[in-house]
Amino acid sequence: MTENQQHERTYTFPEPKIVADAAITMSGLEFLHATISGEVPESPMMCTLGVRTVEAEPGRVVMQAPTEPFQFNTIGTGHGGFLATLLDTVMGSAVHSRLPAKQGFTTLDIQVRYRKALKSDAGLVTVVGIADHVGRTTATASATISNEDGAVLATATSSLLLLEKH
């Protein structure tokens, strides 16, 4: 048994209303570009998880996160909920990238397929989301998360409900 080491983590996150107000007034793609440039901060959840949006084009978004000890579960691998959150977020963002201002979305369902464990030496993980279909009231998306060596850790698909933002 090893000595019980404690880790401490400090981070900052923006007032949620700042991010939400920007998302209402911009198209999804404008919002994502503003996030990448730093004009609009990442959401509080993404700040909590250490995730950055690094690329956005219509129907495709890329996010990255470093592998950190706080992401790990009791058996010493990356928590499935952490990976599912990254996949859900990038799929929603991919759909958002195709939406006009004042239109939002919410996840209806998500199916995650875990392929390989997230290990402490995974490095920077990359999550790619694709909007497969964006209709009038629903959308579908898919995503892949890979470690720094390019090994696929998990894939996912999702259905989303499109909403009018107020």
PDB file of N, CA, C and O in Angstrom, residues 27-105:
ATOM      1  N   SER A  27     -24.894  33.357 -33.379  1.00  0.00           N
ATOM      2  CA  SER A  27     -25.122  32.028 -33.957  1.00  0.00           C
ATOM      3  C   SER A  27     -24.208  31.055 -33.217  1.00  0.00           C
ATOM      4  O   SER A  27     -23.238  31.466 -32.569  1.00  0.00           O
ATOM      5  N   GLY A  28     -24.505  29.771 -33.326  1.00  0.00           N
ATOM      6  CA  GLY A  28     -23.671  28.777 -32.660  1.00  0.00           C
ATOM      7  C   GLY A  28     -22.224  28.841 -33.104  1.00  0.00           C
ATOM      8  O   GLY A  28     -21.305  28.768 -32.284  1.00  0.00           O
ATOM      9  N   LEU A  29     -21.994  28.999 -34.399  1.00  0.00           N
ATOM     10  CA  LEU A  29     -20.626  29.056 -34.911  1.00  0.00           C
ATOM     11  C   LEU A  29     -19.913  30.319 -34.427  1.00  0.00           C
ATOM     12  O   LEU A  29     -18.739  30.254 -34.037  1.00  0.00           O
ATOM     13  N   GLU A  30     -20.602  31.455 -34.415  1.00  0.00           N
ATOM     14  CA  GLU A  30     -20.000  32.688 -33.892  1.00  0.00           C
ATOM     15  C   GLU A  30     -19.635  32.520 -32.418  1.00  0.00           C
ATOM     16  O   GLU A  30     -18.551  32.940 -31.990  1.00  0.00           O
ATOM     17  N   PHE A  31     -20.530  31.905 -31.665  1.00  0.00           N
ATOM     18  CA  PHE A  31     -20.283  31.667 -30.243  1.00  0.00           C
ATOM     19  C   PHE A  31     -19.054  30.787 -30.041  1.00  0.00           C
ATOM     20  O   PHE A  31     -18.186  31.086 -29.215  1.00  0.00           O
ATOM     21  N   LEU A  32     -18.953  29.699 -30.791  1.00  0.00           N
ATOM     22  CA  LEU A  32     -17.811  28.798 -30.663  1.00  0.00           C
ATOM     23  C   LEU A  32     -16.511  29.491 -31.052  1.00  0.00           C
ATOM     24  O   LEU A  32     -15.489  29.328 -30.369  1.00  0.00           O
ATOM     25  N   HIS A  33     -16.524  30.282 -32.117  1.00  0.00           N
ATOM     26  CA  HIS A  33     -15.327  31.031 -32.507  1.00  0.00           C
ATOM     27  C   HIS A  33     -14.935  32.043 -31.425  1.00  0.00           C
ATOM     28  O   HIS A  33     -13.742  32.233 -31.146  1.00  0.00           O
ATOM     29  N   ALA A  34     -15.949  32.685 -30.801  1.00  0.00           N
ATOM     30  CA  ALA A  34     -15.667  33.633 -29.722  1.00  0.00           C
ATOM     31  C   ALA A  34     -15.079  32.917 -28.503  1.00  0.00           C
ATOM     32  O   ALA A  34     -14.227  33.466 -27.798  1.00  0.00           O
ATOM     33  N   THR A  35     -15.501  31.691 -28.269  1.00  0.00           N
ATOM     34  CA  THR A  35     -14.946  30.897 -27.179  1.00  0.00           C
ATOM     35  C   THR A  35     -13.489  30.533 -27.477  1.00  0.00           C
ATOM     36  O   THR A  35     -12.613  30.655 -26.615  1.00  0.00           O
ATOM     37  N   ILE A  36     -13.228  30.102 -28.701  1.00  0.00           N
ATOM     38  CA  ILE A  36     -11.857  29.734 -29.085  1.00  0.00           C
ATOM     39  C   ILE A  36     -10.914  30.928 -28.950  1.00  0.00           C
ATOM     40  O   ILE A  36      -9.794  30.801 -28.442  1.00  0.00           O
ATOM     41  N   SER A  37     -11.370  32.117 -29.377  1.00  0.00           N
ATOM     42  CA  SER A  37     -10.516  33.313 -29.332  1.00  0.00           C
ATOM     43  C   SER A  37     -10.370  33.876 -27.925  1.00  0.00           C
ATOM     44  O   SER A  37      -9.506  34.718 -27.679  1.00  0.00           O
ATOM     45  N   GLY A  38     -11.228  33.453 -26.988  1.00  0.00           N
ATOM     46  CA  GLY A  38     -11.186  33.973 -25.629  1.00  0.00           C
ATOM     47  C   GLY A  38     -12.091  35.164 -25.406  1.00  0.00           C
ATOM     48  O   GLY A  38     -12.182  35.676 -24.287  1.00  0.00           O
ATOM     49  N   GLU A  39     -12.780  35.603 -26.444  1.00  0.00           N
ATOM     50  CA  GLU A  39     -13.720  36.717 -26.308  1.00  0.00           C
ATOM     51  C   GLU A  39     -14.871  36.340 -25.366  1.00  0.00           C
ATOM     52  O   GLU A  39     -15.367  37.164 -24.604  1.00  0.00           O
ATOM     53  N   VAL A  40     -15.289  35.089 -25.430  1.00  0.00           N
ATOM     54  CA  VAL A  40     -16.300  34.526 -24.529  1.00  0.00           C
ATOM     55  C   VAL A  40     -15.615  33.372 -23.788  1.00  0.00           C
ATOM     56  O   VAL A  40     -14.939  32.561 -24.417  1.00  0.00           O
ATOM     57  N   PRO A  41     -15.775  33.304 -22.468  1.00  0.00           N
ATOM     58  CA  PRO A  41     -15.120  32.203 -21.737  1.00  0.00           C
ATOM     59  C   PRO A  41     -15.796  30.861 -21.990  1.00  0.00           C
ATOM     60  O   PRO A  41     -16.958  30.797 -22.387  1.00  0.00           O
ATOM     61  N   GLU A  42     -15.042  29.796 -21.748  1.00  0.00           N
ATOM     62  CA  GLU A  42     -15.629  28.456 -21.753  1.00  0.00           C
ATOM     63  C   GLU A  42     -16.691  28.422 -20.658  1.00  0.00           C
ATOM     64  O   GLU A  42     -16.641  29.193 -19.698  1.00  0.00           O
ATOM     65  N   SER A  43     -17.635  27.504 -20.760  1.00  0.00           N
ATOM     66  CA  SER A  43     -18.685  27.381 -19.750  1.00  0.00           C
ATOM     67  C   SER A  43     -18.077  26.971 -18.409  1.00  0.00           C
ATOM     68  O   SER A  43     -16.982  26.405 -18.359  1.00  0.00           O
ATOM     69  N   PRO A  44     -18.793  27.240 -17.305  1.00  0.00           N
ATOM     70  CA  PRO A  44     -18.279  26.807 -16.007  1.00  0.00           C
ATOM     71  C   PRO A  44     -17.963  25.306 -15.962  1.00  0.00           C
ATOM     72  O   PRO A  44     -16.958  24.907 -15.380  1.00  0.00           O
ATOM     73  N   MET A  45     -18.792  24.478 -16.594  1.00  0.00           N
ATOM     74  CA  MET A  45     -18.539  23.028 -16.595  1.00  0.00           C
ATOM     75  C   MET A  45     -17.227  22.708 -17.306  1.00  0.00           C
ATOM     76  O   MET A  45     -16.430  21.893 -16.820  1.00  0.00           O
ATOM     77  N   MET A  46     -16.986  23.332 -18.455  1.00  0.00           N
ATOM     78  CA  MET A  46     -15.755  23.053 -19.186  1.00  0.00           C
ATOM     79  C   MET A  46     -14.534  23.544 -18.406  1.00  0.00           C
ATOM     80  O   MET A  46     -13.493  22.893 -18.414  1.00  0.00           O
ATOM     81  N   CYS A  47     -14.670  24.666 -17.697  1.00  0.00           N
ATOM     82  CA  CYS A  47     -13.572  25.136 -16.846  1.00  0.00           C
ATOM     83  C   CYS A  47     -13.315  24.143 -15.714  1.00  0.00           C
ATOM     84  O   CYS A  47     -12.163  23.860 -15.383  1.00  0.00           O
ATOM     85  N   THR A  48     -14.378  23.603 -15.138  1.00  0.00           N
ATOM     86  CA  THR A  48     -14.243  22.623 -14.062  1.00  0.00           C
ATOM     87  C   THR A  48     -13.484  21.389 -14.540  1.00  0.00           C
ATOM     88  O   THR A  48     -12.644  20.846 -13.832  1.00  0.00           O
ATOM     89  N   LEU A  49     -13.769  20.956 -15.762  1.00  0.00           N
ATOM     90  CA  LEU A  49     -13.144  19.743 -16.302  1.00  0.00           C
ATOM     91  C   LEU A  49     -11.817  20.010 -17.025  1.00  0.00           C
ATOM     92  O   LEU A  49     -11.144  19.075 -17.430  1.00  0.00           O
ATOM     93  N   GLY A  50     -11.458  21.271 -17.207  1.00  0.00           N
ATOM     94  CA  GLY A  50     -10.202  21.604 -17.886  1.00  0.00           C
ATOM     95  C   GLY A  50     -10.255  21.429 -19.395  1.00  0.00           C
ATOM     96  O   GLY A  50      -9.235  21.175 -20.030  1.00  0.00           O
ATOM     97  N   VAL A  51     -11.435  21.586 -19.978  1.00  0.00           N
ATOM     98  CA  VAL A  51     -11.634  21.358 -21.412  1.00  0.00           C
ATOM     99  C   VAL A  51     -11.577  22.682 -22.178  1.00  0.00           C
ATOM    100  O   VAL A  51     -12.085  23.696 -21.717  1.00  0.00           O
ATOM    101  N   ARG A  52     -10.966  22.640 -23.354  1.00  0.00           N
ATOM    102  CA  ARG A  52     -10.906  23.814 -24.244  1.00  0.00           C
ATOM    103  C   ARG A  52     -11.466  23.440 -25.604  1.00  0.00           C
ATOM    104  O   ARG A  52     -11.183  22.362 -26.133  1.00  0.00           O
ATOM    105  N   THR A  53     -12.252  24.350 -26.167  1.00  0.00           N
ATOM    106  CA  THR A  53     -12.693  24.219 -27.556  1.00  0.00           C
ATOM    107  C   THR A  53     -11.549  24.735 -28.416  1.00  0.00           C
ATOM    108  O   THR A  53     -11.061  25.843 -28.202  1.00  0.00           O
ATOM    109  N   VAL A  54     -11.090  23.940 -29.384  1.00  0.00           N
ATOM    110  CA  VAL A  54      -9.914  24.329 -30.174  1.00  0.00           C
ATOM    111  C   VAL A  54     -10.210  24.512 -31.665  1.00  0.00           C
ATOM    112  O   VAL A  54      -9.443  25.175 -32.354  1.00  0.00           O
ATOM    113  N   GLU A  55     -11.286  23.916 -32.160  1.00  0.00           N
ATOM    114  CA  GLU A  55     -11.658  24.079 -33.571  1.00  0.00           C
ATOM    115  C   GLU A  55     -13.170  24.061 -33.688  1.00  0.00           C
ATOM    116  O   GLU A  55     -13.845  23.328 -32.965  1.00  0.00           O
ATOM    117  N   ALA A  56     -13.690  24.856 -34.624  1.00  0.00           N
ATOM    118  CA  ALA A  56     -15.128  24.832 -34.909  1.00  0.00           C
ATOM    119  C   ALA A  56     -15.360  25.254 -36.348  1.00  0.00           C
ATOM    120  O   ALA A  56     -14.832  26.269 -36.803  1.00  0.00           O
ATOM    121  N   GLU A  57     -16.120  24.452 -37.045  1.00  0.00           N
ATOM    122  CA  GLU A  57     -16.590  24.770 -38.386  1.00  0.00           C
ATOM    123  C   GLU A  57     -18.025  24.262 -38.448  1.00  0.00           C
ATOM    124  O   GLU A  57     -18.454  23.521 -37.557  1.00  0.00           O
ATOM    125  N   PRO A  58     -18.785  24.634 -39.448  1.00  0.00           N
ATOM    126  CA  PRO A  58     -20.177  24.186 -39.484  1.00  0.00           C
ATOM    127  C   PRO A  58     -20.280  22.654 -39.430  1.00  0.00           C
ATOM    128  O   PRO A  58     -19.760  21.956 -40.291  1.00  0.00           O
ATOM    129  N   GLY A  59     -20.895  22.152 -38.355  1.00  0.00           N
ATOM    130  CA  GLY A  59     -21.111  20.724 -38.216  1.00  0.00           C
ATOM    131  C   GLY A  59     -19.972  19.926 -37.628  1.00  0.00           C
ATOM    132  O   GLY A  59     -20.079  18.716 -37.470  1.00  0.00           O
ATOM    133  N   ARG A  60     -18.871  20.573 -37.241  1.00  0.00           N
ATOM    134  CA  ARG A  60     -17.716  19.846 -36.682  1.00  0.00           C
ATOM    135  C   ARG A  60     -17.024  20.699 -35.615  1.00  0.00           C
ATOM    136  O   ARG A  60     -16.680  21.857 -35.885  1.00  0.00           O
ATOM    137  N   VAL A  61     -16.825  20.107 -34.436  1.00  0.00           N
ATOM    138  CA  VAL A  61     -16.161  20.807 -33.332  1.00  0.00           C
ATOM    139  C   VAL A  61     -15.129  19.873 -32.714  1.00  0.00           C
ATOM    140  O   VAL A  61     -15.355  18.668 -32.596  1.00  0.00           O
ATOM    141  N   VAL A  62     -13.990  20.449 -32.319  1.00  0.00           N
ATOM    142  CA  VAL A  62     -12.920  19.698 -31.663  1.00  0.00           C
ATOM    143  C   VAL A  62     -12.631  20.348 -30.313  1.00  0.00           C
ATOM    144  O   VAL A  62     -12.472  21.569 -30.222  1.00  0.00           O
ATOM    145  N   MET A  63     -12.577  19.509 -29.275  1.00  0.00           N
ATOM    146  CA  MET A  63     -12.222  19.953 -27.927  1.00  0.00           C
ATOM    147  C   MET A  63     -11.053  19.112 -27.439  1.00  0.00           C
ATOM    148  O   MET A  63     -10.860  17.988 -27.902  1.00  0.00           O
ATOM    149  N   GLN A  64     -10.292  19.670 -26.480  1.00  0.00           N
ATOM    150  CA  GLN A  64      -9.167  18.938 -25.910  1.00  0.00           C
ATOM    151  C   GLN A  64      -9.133  19.134 -24.401  1.00  0.00           C
ATOM    152  O   GLN A  64      -9.568  20.171 -23.891  1.00  0.00           O
ATOM    153  N   ALA A  65      -8.591  18.129 -23.713  1.00  0.00           N
ATOM    154  CA  ALA A  65      -8.418  18.194 -22.262  1.00  0.00           C
ATOM    155  C   ALA A  65      -7.178  17.397 -21.879  1.00  0.00           C
ATOM    156  O   ALA A  65      -6.953  16.309 -22.403  1.00  0.00           O
ATOM    157  N   PRO A  66      -6.370  17.927 -20.969  1.00  0.00           N
ATOM    158  CA  PRO A  66      -5.242  17.144 -20.471  1.00  0.00           C
ATOM    159  C   PRO A  66      -5.751  16.047 -19.541  1.00  0.00           C
ATOM    160  O   PRO A  66      -6.790  16.197 -18.904  1.00  0.00           O
ATOM    161  N   THR A  67      -5.036  14.943 -19.465  1.00  0.00           N
ATOM    162  CA  THR A  67      -5.365  13.876 -18.516  1.00  0.00           C
ATOM    163  C   THR A  67      -4.896  14.326 -17.132  1.00  0.00           C
ATOM    164  O   THR A  67      -3.733  14.688 -16.958  1.00  0.00           O
ATOM    165  N   GLU A  68      -5.819  14.321 -16.174  1.00  0.00           N
ATOM    166  CA  GLU A  68      -5.531  14.806 -14.822  1.00  0.00           C
ATOM    167  C   GLU A  68      -5.987  13.781 -13.783  1.00  0.00           C
ATOM    168  O   GLU A  68      -6.966  13.061 -14.013  1.00  0.00           O
ATOM    169  N   PRO A  69      -5.345  13.718 -12.620  1.00  0.00           N
ATOM    170  CA  PRO A  69      -5.713  12.740 -11.589  1.00  0.00           C
ATOM    171  C   PRO A  69      -7.175  12.826 -11.131  1.00  0.00           C
ATOM    172  O   PRO A  69      -7.775  11.813 -10.793  1.00  0.00           O
ATOM    173  N   PHE A  70      -7.775  14.024 -11.124  1.00  0.00           N
ATOM    174  CA  PHE A  70      -9.149  14.154 -10.632  1.00  0.00           C
ATOM    175  C   PHE A  70     -10.178  13.478 -11.538  1.00  0.00           C
ATOM    176  O   PHE A  70     -11.332  13.307 -11.152  1.00  0.00           O
ATOM    177  N   GLN A  71      -9.782  13.067 -12.737  1.00  0.00           N
ATOM    178  CA  GLN A  71     -10.692  12.410 -13.681  1.00  0.00           C
ATOM    179  C   GLN A  71     -10.807  10.901 -13.427  1.00  0.00           C
ATOM    180  O   GLN A  71     -11.613  10.239 -14.070  1.00  0.00           O
ATOM    181  N   PHE A  72     -10.040  10.367 -12.491  1.00  0.00           N
ATOM    182  CA  PHE A  72      -9.932   8.923 -12.335  1.00  0.00           C
ATOM    183  C   PHE A  72     -10.873   8.357 -11.283  1.00  0.00           C
ATOM    184  O   PHE A  72     -11.232   9.006 -10.316  1.00  0.00           O
ATOM    185  N   ASN A  73     -11.288   7.110 -11.515  1.00  0.00           N
ATOM    186  CA  ASN A  73     -12.233   6.426 -10.627  1.00  0.00           C
ATOM    187  C   ASN A  73     -11.500   5.525  -9.638  1.00  0.00           C
ATOM    188  O   ASN A  73     -10.263   5.520  -9.578  1.00  0.00           O
ATOM    189  N   THR A  74     -12.255   4.729  -8.895  1.00  0.00           N
ATOM    190  CA  THR A  74     -11.676   3.882  -7.847  1.00  0.00           C
ATOM    191  C   THR A  74     -10.822   2.735  -8.368  1.00  0.00           C
ATOM    192  O   THR A  74     -10.043   2.163  -7.607  1.00  0.00           O
ATOM    193  N   ILE A  75     -10.927   2.383  -9.658  1.00  0.00           N
ATOM    194  CA  ILE A  75     -10.084   1.305 -10.187  1.00  0.00           C
ATOM    195  C   ILE A  75      -8.886   1.840 -10.967  1.00  0.00           C
ATOM    196  O   ILE A  75      -8.172   1.098 -11.614  1.00  0.00           O
ATOM    197  N   GLY A  76      -8.675   3.182 -10.895  1.00  0.00           N
ATOM    198  CA  GLY A  76      -7.460   3.755 -11.453  1.00  0.00           C
ATOM    199  C   GLY A  76      -7.489   4.093 -12.926  1.00  0.00           C
ATOM    200  O   GLY A  76      -6.440   4.304 -13.525  1.00  0.00           O
ATOM    201  N   THR A  77      -8.682   4.139 -13.528  1.00  0.00           N
ATOM    202  CA  THR A  77      -8.797   4.558 -14.928  1.00  0.00           C
ATOM    203  C   THR A  77      -9.727   5.770 -15.010  1.00  0.00           C
ATOM    204  O   THR A  77     -10.449   6.080 -14.060  1.00  0.00           O
ATOM    205  N   GLY A  78      -9.704   6.430 -16.146  1.00  0.00           N
ATOM    206  CA  GLY A  78     -10.569   7.590 -16.337  1.00  0.00           C
ATOM    207  C   GLY A  78     -12.029   7.206 -16.136  1.00  0.00           C
ATOM    208  O   GLY A  78     -12.488   6.188 -16.645  1.00  0.00           O
ATOM    209  N   HIS A  79     -12.746   8.007 -15.396  1.00  0.00           N
ATOM    210  CA  HIS A  79     -14.151   7.728 -15.097  1.00  0.00           C
ATOM    211  C   HIS A  79     -14.990   7.801 -16.372  1.00  0.00           C
ATOM    212  O   HIS A  79     -14.863   8.735 -17.151  1.00  0.00           O
ATOM    213  N   GLY A  80     -15.839   6.803 -16.576  1.00  0.00           N
ATOM    214  CA  GLY A  80     -16.702   6.767 -17.752  1.00  0.00           C
ATOM    215  C   GLY A  80     -17.602   7.983 -17.855  1.00  0.00           C
ATOM    216  O   GLY A  80     -17.905   8.460 -18.949  1.00  0.00           O
ATOM    217  N   GLY A  81     -18.033   8.512 -16.722  1.00  0.00           N
ATOM    218  CA  GLY A  81     -18.866   9.712 -16.724  1.00  0.00           C
ATOM    219  C   GLY A  81     -18.127  10.928 -17.247  1.00  0.00           C
ATOM    220  O   GLY A  81     -18.714  11.797 -17.895  1.00  0.00           O
ATOM    221  N   PHE A  82     -16.822  11.008 -16.968  1.00  0.00           N
ATOM    222  CA  PHE A  82     -16.003  12.095 -17.507  1.00  0.00           C
ATOM    223  C   PHE A  82     -15.959  11.995 -19.029  1.00  0.00           C
ATOM    224  O   PHE A  82     -16.193  12.985 -19.738  1.00  0.00           O
ATOM    225  N   LEU A  83     -15.685  10.795 -19.546  1.00  0.00           N
ATOM    226  CA  LEU A  83     -15.635  10.613 -21.001  1.00  0.00           C
ATOM    227  C   LEU A  83     -17.003  10.890 -21.629  1.00  0.00           C
ATOM    228  O   LEU A  83     -17.092  11.551 -22.672  1.00  0.00           O
ATOM    229  N   ALA A  84     -18.072  10.412 -20.996  1.00  0.00           N
ATOM    230  CA  ALA A  84     -19.417  10.642 -21.516  1.00  0.00           C
ATOM    231  C   ALA A  84     -19.744  12.134 -21.552  1.00  0.00           C
ATOM    232  O   ALA A  84     -20.366  12.617 -22.502  1.00  0.00           O
ATOM    233  N   THR A  85     -19.314  12.872 -20.533  1.00  0.00           N
ATOM    234  CA  THR A  85     -19.545  14.317 -20.508  1.00  0.00           C
ATOM    235  C   THR A  85     -18.831  15.003 -21.661  1.00  0.00           C
ATOM    236  O   THR A  85     -19.400  15.873 -22.330  1.00  0.00           O
ATOM    237  N   LEU A  86     -17.585  14.624 -21.917  1.00  0.00           N
ATOM    238  CA  LEU A  86     -16.853  15.207 -23.047  1.00  0.00           C
ATOM    239  C   LEU A  86     -17.555  14.900 -24.363  1.00  0.00           C
ATOM    240  O   LEU A  86     -17.715  15.782 -25.218  1.00  0.00           O
ATOM    241  N   LEU A  87     -17.974  13.663 -24.545  1.00  0.00           N
ATOM    242  CA  LEU A  87     -18.643  13.270 -25.785  1.00  0.00           C
ATOM    243  C   LEU A  87     -19.969  14.004 -25.953  1.00  0.00           C
ATOM    244  O   LEU A  87     -20.276  14.528 -27.033  1.00  0.00           O
ATOM    245  N   ASP A  88     -20.772  14.081 -24.894  1.00  0.00           N
ATOM    246  CA  ASP A  88     -22.053  14.784 -24.936  1.00  0.00           C
ATOM    247  C   ASP A  88     -21.849  16.255 -25.285  1.00  0.00           C
ATOM    248  O   ASP A  88     -22.562  16.821 -26.121  1.00  0.00           O
ATOM    249  N   THR A  89     -20.861  16.874 -24.665  1.00  0.00           N
ATOM    250  CA  THR A  89     -20.602  18.296 -24.882  1.00  0.00           C
ATOM    251  C   THR A  89     -20.176  18.580 -26.314  1.00  0.00           C
ATOM    252  O   THR A  89     -20.666  19.517 -26.946  1.00  0.00           O
ATOM    253  N   VAL A  90     -19.272  17.781 -26.852  1.00  0.00           N
ATOM    254  CA  VAL A  90     -18.792  18.046 -28.211  1.00  0.00           C
ATOM    255  C   VAL A  90     -19.883  17.773 -29.244  1.00  0.00           C
ATOM    256  O   VAL A  90     -19.969  18.468 -30.262  1.00  0.00           O
ATOM    257  N   MET A  91     -20.754  16.776 -28.996  1.00  0.00           N
ATOM    258  CA  MET A  91     -21.852  16.526 -29.934  1.00  0.00           C
ATOM    259  C   MET A  91     -22.846  17.686 -29.914  1.00  0.00           C
ATOM    260  O   MET A  91     -23.296  18.149 -30.969  1.00  0.00           O
ATOM    261  N   GLY A  92     -23.177  18.173 -28.721  1.00  0.00           N
ATOM    262  CA  GLY A  92     -24.051  19.337 -28.632  1.00  0.00           C
ATOM    263  C   GLY A  92     -23.444  20.549 -29.315  1.00  0.00           C
ATOM    264  O   GLY A  92     -24.129  21.293 -30.027  1.00  0.00           O
ATOM    265  N   SER A  93     -22.148  20.751 -29.136  1.00  0.00           N
ATOM    266  CA  SER A  93     -21.471  21.885 -29.767  1.00  0.00           C
ATOM    267  C   SER A  93     -21.445  21.758 -31.281  1.00  0.00           C
ATOM    268  O   SER A  93     -21.566  22.750 -31.995  1.00  0.00           O
ATOM    269  N   ALA A  94     -21.274  20.534 -31.783  1.00  0.00           N
ATOM    270  CA  ALA A  94     -21.295  20.329 -33.240  1.00  0.00           C
ATOM    271  C   ALA A  94     -22.659  20.710 -33.821  1.00  0.00           C
ATOM    272  O   ALA A  94     -22.741  21.357 -34.868  1.00  0.00           O
ATOM    273  N   VAL A  95     -23.724  20.322 -33.131  1.00  0.00           N
ATOM    274  CA  VAL A  95     -25.067  20.733 -33.570  1.00  0.00           C
ATOM    275  C   VAL A  95     -25.208  22.247 -33.433  1.00  0.00           C
ATOM    276  O   VAL A  95     -25.703  22.923 -34.346  1.00  0.00           O
ATOM    277  N   HIS A  96     -24.771  22.798 -32.302  1.00  0.00           N
ATOM    278  CA  HIS A  96     -24.842  24.248 -32.064  1.00  0.00           C
ATOM    279  C   HIS A  96     -24.155  25.024 -33.191  1.00  0.00           C
ATOM    280  O   HIS A  96     -24.619  26.085 -33.592  1.00  0.00           O
ATOM    281  N   SER A  97     -23.069  24.475 -33.720  1.00  0.00           N
ATOM    282  CA  SER A  97     -22.320  25.166 -34.783  1.00  0.00           C
ATOM    283  C   SER A  97     -23.145  25.363 -36.052  1.00  0.00           C
ATOM    284  O   SER A  97     -22.767  26.140 -36.921  1.00  0.00           O
ATOM    285  N   ARG A  98     -24.256  24.672 -36.160  1.00  0.00           N
ATOM    286  CA  ARG A  98     -25.124  24.789 -37.329  1.00  0.00           C
ATOM    287  C   ARG A  98     -26.411  25.554 -37.032  1.00  0.00           C
ATOM    288  O   ARG A  98     -27.273  25.661 -37.902  1.00  0.00           O
ATOM    289  N   LEU A  99     -26.523  26.114 -35.834  1.00  0.00           N
ATOM    290  CA  LEU A  99     -27.759  26.796 -35.446  1.00  0.00           C
ATOM    291  C   LEU A  99     -27.611  28.315 -35.510  1.00  0.00           C
ATOM    292  O   LEU A  99     -26.547  28.851 -35.208  1.00  0.00           O
ATOM    293  N   PRO A 100     -28.711  29.000 -35.845  1.00  0.00           N
ATOM    294  CA  PRO A 100     -28.688  30.462 -35.844  1.00  0.00           C
ATOM    295  C   PRO A 100     -28.791  30.999 -34.409  1.00  0.00           C
ATOM    296  O   PRO A 100     -29.045  30.244 -33.465  1.00  0.00           O
ATOM    297  N   ALA A 101     -28.621  32.312 -34.277  1.00  0.00           N
ATOM    298  CA  ALA A 101     -28.828  32.953 -32.976  1.00  0.00           C
ATOM    299  C   ALA A 101     -30.254  32.657 -32.514  1.00  0.00           C
ATOM    300  O   ALA A 101     -31.152  32.454 -33.330  1.00  0.00           O
ATOM    301  N   LYS A 102     -30.438  32.624 -31.212  1.00  0.00           N
ATOM    302  CA  LYS A 102     -31.737  32.391 -30.575  1.00  0.00           C
ATOM    303  C   LYS A 102     -32.272  30.981 -30.750  1.00  0.00           C
ATOM    304  O   LYS A 102     -33.447  30.736 -30.514  1.00  0.00           O
ATOM    305  N   GLN A 103     -31.438  30.042 -31.206  1.00  0.00           N
ATOM    306  CA  GLN A 103     -31.862  28.646 -31.242  1.00  0.00           C
ATOM    307  C   GLN A 103     -30.874  27.832 -30.427  1.00  0.00           C
ATOM    308  O   GLN A 103     -29.662  27.952 -30.583  1.00  0.00           O
ATOM    309  N   GLY A 104     -31.411  27.007 -29.539  1.00  0.00           N
ATOM    310  CA  GLY A 104     -30.589  26.177 -28.671  1.00  0.00           C
ATOM    311  C   GLY A 104     -30.895  24.707 -28.865  1.00  0.00           C
ATOM    312  O   GLY A 104     -31.556  24.313 -29.829  1.00  0.00           O
ATOM    313  N   PHE A 105     -30.457  23.899 -27.923  1.00  0.00           N
ATOM    314  CA  PHE A 105     -30.608  22.445 -28.038  1.00  0.00           C
ATOM    315  C   PHE A 105     -30.525  21.828 -26.656  1.00  0.00           C
ATOM    316  O   PHE A 105     -30.012  22.441 -25.717  1.00  0.00           O
TER     317      PHE A 105
END
